[in-house]
Amino acid sequence: MPIIGPGPDDPEYDNWDPAWKHHDTPFRLWIYRKLKAAGARYADDIAISCAPANRYHGLDDLQVAEIADLTDTTTDEVLAAHKADLAAWAREQELHDHPDLAVLDADLNRIAGRR
């Protein structure tokens, strides 16, 4: 599929991380599951476009409303999933900043169990 808009090497793409295509955050998984339940044809592509960028750029009111519409949920449900994702991310960052092998191992098992 051709890229519409800036390519990965263009300055406008400075905030894009190719790893985001494969980074299954709790918010991305929530969006994906809700989109599939709502019958969306391109659930994975839509989920990729929303997360984990939500961690770095947040969600404005328009994005929250669009996600709620696409996922057939309420804006409160979208915000709750987003906040839960930020809390999980904060926990991951805390573990990276102060690693204890036993705690880190348990957290890696938790992350692996998200699927």
PDB file of C-alpha atoms in Angstrom:
ATOM      1  CA  MET A   1       0.000   0.000   0.000  1.00  0.00           C
ATOM      2  CA  PRO A   2       1.472   3.416  -0.905  1.00  0.00           C
ATOM      3  CA  ILE A   3       2.167   5.898   1.874  1.00  0.00           C
ATOM      4  CA  ILE A   4      -0.131   8.915   1.743  1.00  0.00           C
ATOM      5  CA  GLY A   5       1.501  11.939   3.334  1.00  0.00           C
ATOM      6  CA  PRO A   6       5.019  12.176   4.724  1.00  0.00           C
ATOM      7  CA  GLY A   7       7.250   9.132   4.533  1.00  0.00           C
ATOM      8  CA  PRO A   8       9.185   7.664   7.477  1.00  0.00           C
ATOM      9  CA  ASP A   9      12.287   9.734   6.609  1.00  0.00           C
ATOM     10  CA  ASP A  10      10.478  13.080   6.378  1.00  0.00           C
ATOM     11  CA  PRO A  11      10.787  15.655   9.202  1.00  0.00           C
ATOM     12  CA  GLU A  12       7.013  15.595   9.734  1.00  0.00           C
ATOM     13  CA  TYR A  13       7.393  11.998  10.866  1.00  0.00           C
ATOM     14  CA  ASP A  14       9.811  12.770  13.709  1.00  0.00           C
ATOM     15  CA  ASN A  15       7.393  11.526  16.376  1.00  0.00           C
ATOM     16  CA  TRP A  16       6.683   8.214  14.624  1.00  0.00           C
ATOM     17  CA  ASP A  17       8.400   5.112  15.936  1.00  0.00           C
ATOM     18  CA  PRO A  18       8.192   2.073  13.601  1.00  0.00           C
ATOM     19  CA  ALA A  19       8.129  -0.161  16.680  1.00  0.00           C
ATOM     20  CA  TRP A  20       4.642   1.216  17.385  1.00  0.00           C
ATOM     21  CA  LYS A  21       3.304  -1.107  14.696  1.00  0.00           C
ATOM     22  CA  HIS A  22       4.096  -4.057  16.966  1.00  0.00           C
ATOM     23  CA  HIS A  23       3.858  -2.548  20.461  1.00  0.00           C
ATOM     24  CA  ASP A  24       0.768  -4.047  22.063  1.00  0.00           C
ATOM     25  CA  THR A  25      -0.168  -1.621  24.810  1.00  0.00           C
ATOM     26  CA  PRO A  26      -3.297  -2.134  26.907  1.00  0.00           C
ATOM     27  CA  PHE A  27      -4.969   0.774  25.080  1.00  0.00           C
ATOM     28  CA  ARG A  28      -4.141  -0.634  21.667  1.00  0.00           C
ATOM     29  CA  LEU A  29      -5.490  -4.050  22.613  1.00  0.00           C
ATOM     30  CA  TRP A  30      -8.645  -2.448  24.045  1.00  0.00           C
ATOM     31  CA  ILE A  31      -9.216  -0.469  20.843  1.00  0.00           C
ATOM     32  CA  TYR A  32      -8.545  -3.523  18.679  1.00  0.00           C
ATOM     33  CA  ARG A  33     -11.010  -5.699  20.592  1.00  0.00           C
ATOM     34  CA  LYS A  34     -13.700  -3.022  20.579  1.00  0.00           C
ATOM     35  CA  LEU A  35     -13.219  -2.378  16.860  1.00  0.00           C
ATOM     36  CA  LYS A  36     -13.483  -6.096  16.070  1.00  0.00           C
ATOM     37  CA  ALA A  37     -16.648  -6.321  18.173  1.00  0.00           C
ATOM     38  CA  ALA A  38     -18.051  -3.313  16.277  1.00  0.00           C
ATOM     39  CA  GLY A  39     -17.267  -5.029  12.961  1.00  0.00           C
ATOM     40  CA  ALA A  40     -14.486  -2.685  11.784  1.00  0.00           C
ATOM     41  CA  ARG A  41     -12.709  -3.978   8.673  1.00  0.00           C
ATOM     42  CA  TYR A  42      -9.296  -2.484   9.441  1.00  0.00           C
ATOM     43  CA  ALA A  43      -9.207  -2.876  13.206  1.00  0.00           C
ATOM     44  CA  ASP A  44      -5.456  -3.473  13.431  1.00  0.00           C
ATOM     45  CA  ASP A  45      -4.551  -0.498  11.244  1.00  0.00           C
ATOM     46  CA  ILE A  46      -6.866   1.803  13.185  1.00  0.00           C
ATOM     47  CA  ALA A  47      -5.474   0.565  16.513  1.00  0.00           C
ATOM     48  CA  ILE A  48      -1.925   1.195  15.259  1.00  0.00           C
ATOM     49  CA  SER A  49      -2.821   4.787  14.434  1.00  0.00           C
ATOM     50  CA  CYS A  50      -4.167   5.420  17.953  1.00  0.00           C
ATOM     51  CA  ALA A  51      -1.716   3.670  20.222  1.00  0.00           C
ATOM     52  CA  PRO A  52       0.866   3.890  21.680  1.00  0.00           C
ATOM     53  CA  ALA A  53       0.957   7.471  20.348  1.00  0.00           C
ATOM     54  CA  ASN A  54      -1.706   8.227  22.972  1.00  0.00           C
ATOM     55  CA  ARG A  55       1.031   7.778  25.582  1.00  0.00           C
ATOM     56  CA  TYR A  56       3.259  10.437  24.068  1.00  0.00           C
ATOM     57  CA  HIS A  57       0.756  12.925  22.672  1.00  0.00           C
ATOM     58  CA  GLY A  58      -2.365  12.335  24.755  1.00  0.00           C
ATOM     59  CA  LEU A  59      -5.858  12.382  23.315  1.00  0.00           C
ATOM     60  CA  ASP A  60      -7.804  15.533  22.548  1.00  0.00           C
ATOM     61  CA  ASP A  61     -11.601  15.706  22.707  1.00  0.00           C
ATOM     62  CA  LEU A  62     -11.976  15.100  18.973  1.00  0.00           C
ATOM     63  CA  GLN A  63      -9.795  11.977  19.066  1.00  0.00           C
ATOM     64  CA  VAL A  64     -11.704  10.631  22.075  1.00  0.00           C
ATOM     65  CA  ALA A  65     -15.020  11.217  20.288  1.00  0.00           C
ATOM     66  CA  GLU A  66     -13.762   9.574  17.081  1.00  0.00           C
ATOM     67  CA  ILE A  67     -12.457   6.519  18.950  1.00  0.00           C
ATOM     68  CA  ALA A  68     -15.737   6.230  20.866  1.00  0.00           C
ATOM     69  CA  ASP A  69     -17.683   6.399  17.598  1.00  0.00           C
ATOM     70  CA  LEU A  70     -15.467   3.833  15.860  1.00  0.00           C
ATOM     71  CA  THR A  71     -15.490   1.422  18.797  1.00  0.00           C
ATOM     72  CA  ASP A  72     -19.188   1.855  19.580  1.00  0.00           C
ATOM     73  CA  THR A  73     -18.363   2.921  23.140  1.00  0.00           C
ATOM     74  CA  THR A  74     -18.740   6.083  25.215  1.00  0.00           C
ATOM     75  CA  THR A  75     -16.145   8.806  25.613  1.00  0.00           C
ATOM     76  CA  ASP A  76     -15.929   7.851  29.294  1.00  0.00           C
ATOM     77  CA  GLU A  77     -14.986   4.287  28.331  1.00  0.00           C
ATOM     78  CA  VAL A  78     -12.298   5.559  25.947  1.00  0.00           C
ATOM     79  CA  LEU A  79     -10.876   7.860  28.624  1.00  0.00           C
ATOM     80  CA  ALA A  80     -10.927   5.057  31.203  1.00  0.00           C
ATOM     81  CA  ALA A  81      -9.007   2.741  28.838  1.00  0.00           C
ATOM     82  CA  HIS A  82      -6.557   5.556  28.047  1.00  0.00           C
ATOM     83  CA  LYS A  83      -5.972   6.308  31.751  1.00  0.00           C
ATOM     84  CA  ALA A  84      -5.499   2.610  32.529  1.00  0.00           C
ATOM     85  CA  ASP A  85      -2.902   2.464  29.746  1.00  0.00           C
ATOM     86  CA  LEU A  86      -1.062   5.473  31.177  1.00  0.00           C
ATOM     87  CA  ALA A  87      -1.061   3.834  34.623  1.00  0.00           C
ATOM     88  CA  ALA A  88       0.381   0.621  33.142  1.00  0.00           C
ATOM     89  CA  TRP A  89       2.999   2.652  31.302  1.00  0.00           C
ATOM     90  CA  ALA A  90       3.940   4.523  34.492  1.00  0.00           C
ATOM     91  CA  ARG A  91       4.414   1.165  36.230  1.00  0.00           C
ATOM     92  CA  GLU A  92       6.608  -0.054  33.354  1.00  0.00           C
ATOM     93  CA  GLN A  93       8.713   3.115  33.551  1.00  0.00           C
ATOM     94  CA  GLU A  94       9.059   2.739  37.315  1.00  0.00           C
ATOM     95  CA  LEU A  95      10.349  -0.799  36.860  1.00  0.00           C
ATOM     96  CA  HIS A  96      12.808   0.345  34.203  1.00  0.00           C
ATOM     97  CA  ASP A  97      14.082   3.134  36.468  1.00  0.00           C
ATOM     98  CA  HIS A  98      14.464   0.889  39.539  1.00  0.00           C
ATOM     99  CA  PRO A  99      14.826  -2.685  38.345  1.00  0.00           C
ATOM    100  CA  ASP A 100      14.618  -5.550  40.740  1.00  0.00           C
ATOM    101  CA  LEU A 101      14.965  -8.791  38.825  1.00  0.00           C
ATOM    102  CA  ALA A 102      12.143 -10.633  40.593  1.00  0.00           C
ATOM    103  CA  VAL A 103       9.706  -7.750  40.169  1.00  0.00           C
ATOM    104  CA  LEU A 104      10.824  -7.159  36.592  1.00  0.00           C
ATOM    105  CA  ASP A 105      10.386 -10.841  35.745  1.00  0.00           C
ATOM    106  CA  ALA A 106       6.864 -10.803  37.164  1.00  0.00           C
ATOM    107  CA  ASP A 107       6.057  -7.679  35.184  1.00  0.00           C
ATOM    108  CA  LEU A 108       7.395  -9.170  31.957  1.00  0.00           C
ATOM    109  CA  ASN A 109       5.132 -12.165  32.526  1.00  0.00           C
ATOM    110  CA  ARG A 110       2.203  -9.750  33.043  1.00  0.00           C
ATOM    111  CA  ILE A 111       3.034  -7.916  29.805  1.00  0.00           C
ATOM    112  CA  ALA A 112       3.366 -11.185  27.889  1.00  0.00           C
ATOM    113  CA  GLY A 113      -0.026 -12.273  29.208  1.00  0.00           C
ATOM    114  CA  ARG A 114      -1.845  -9.300  27.646  1.00  0.00           C
ATOM    115  CA  ARG A 115      -2.608 -11.187  24.456  1.00  0.00           C
TER     116      ARG A 115
END
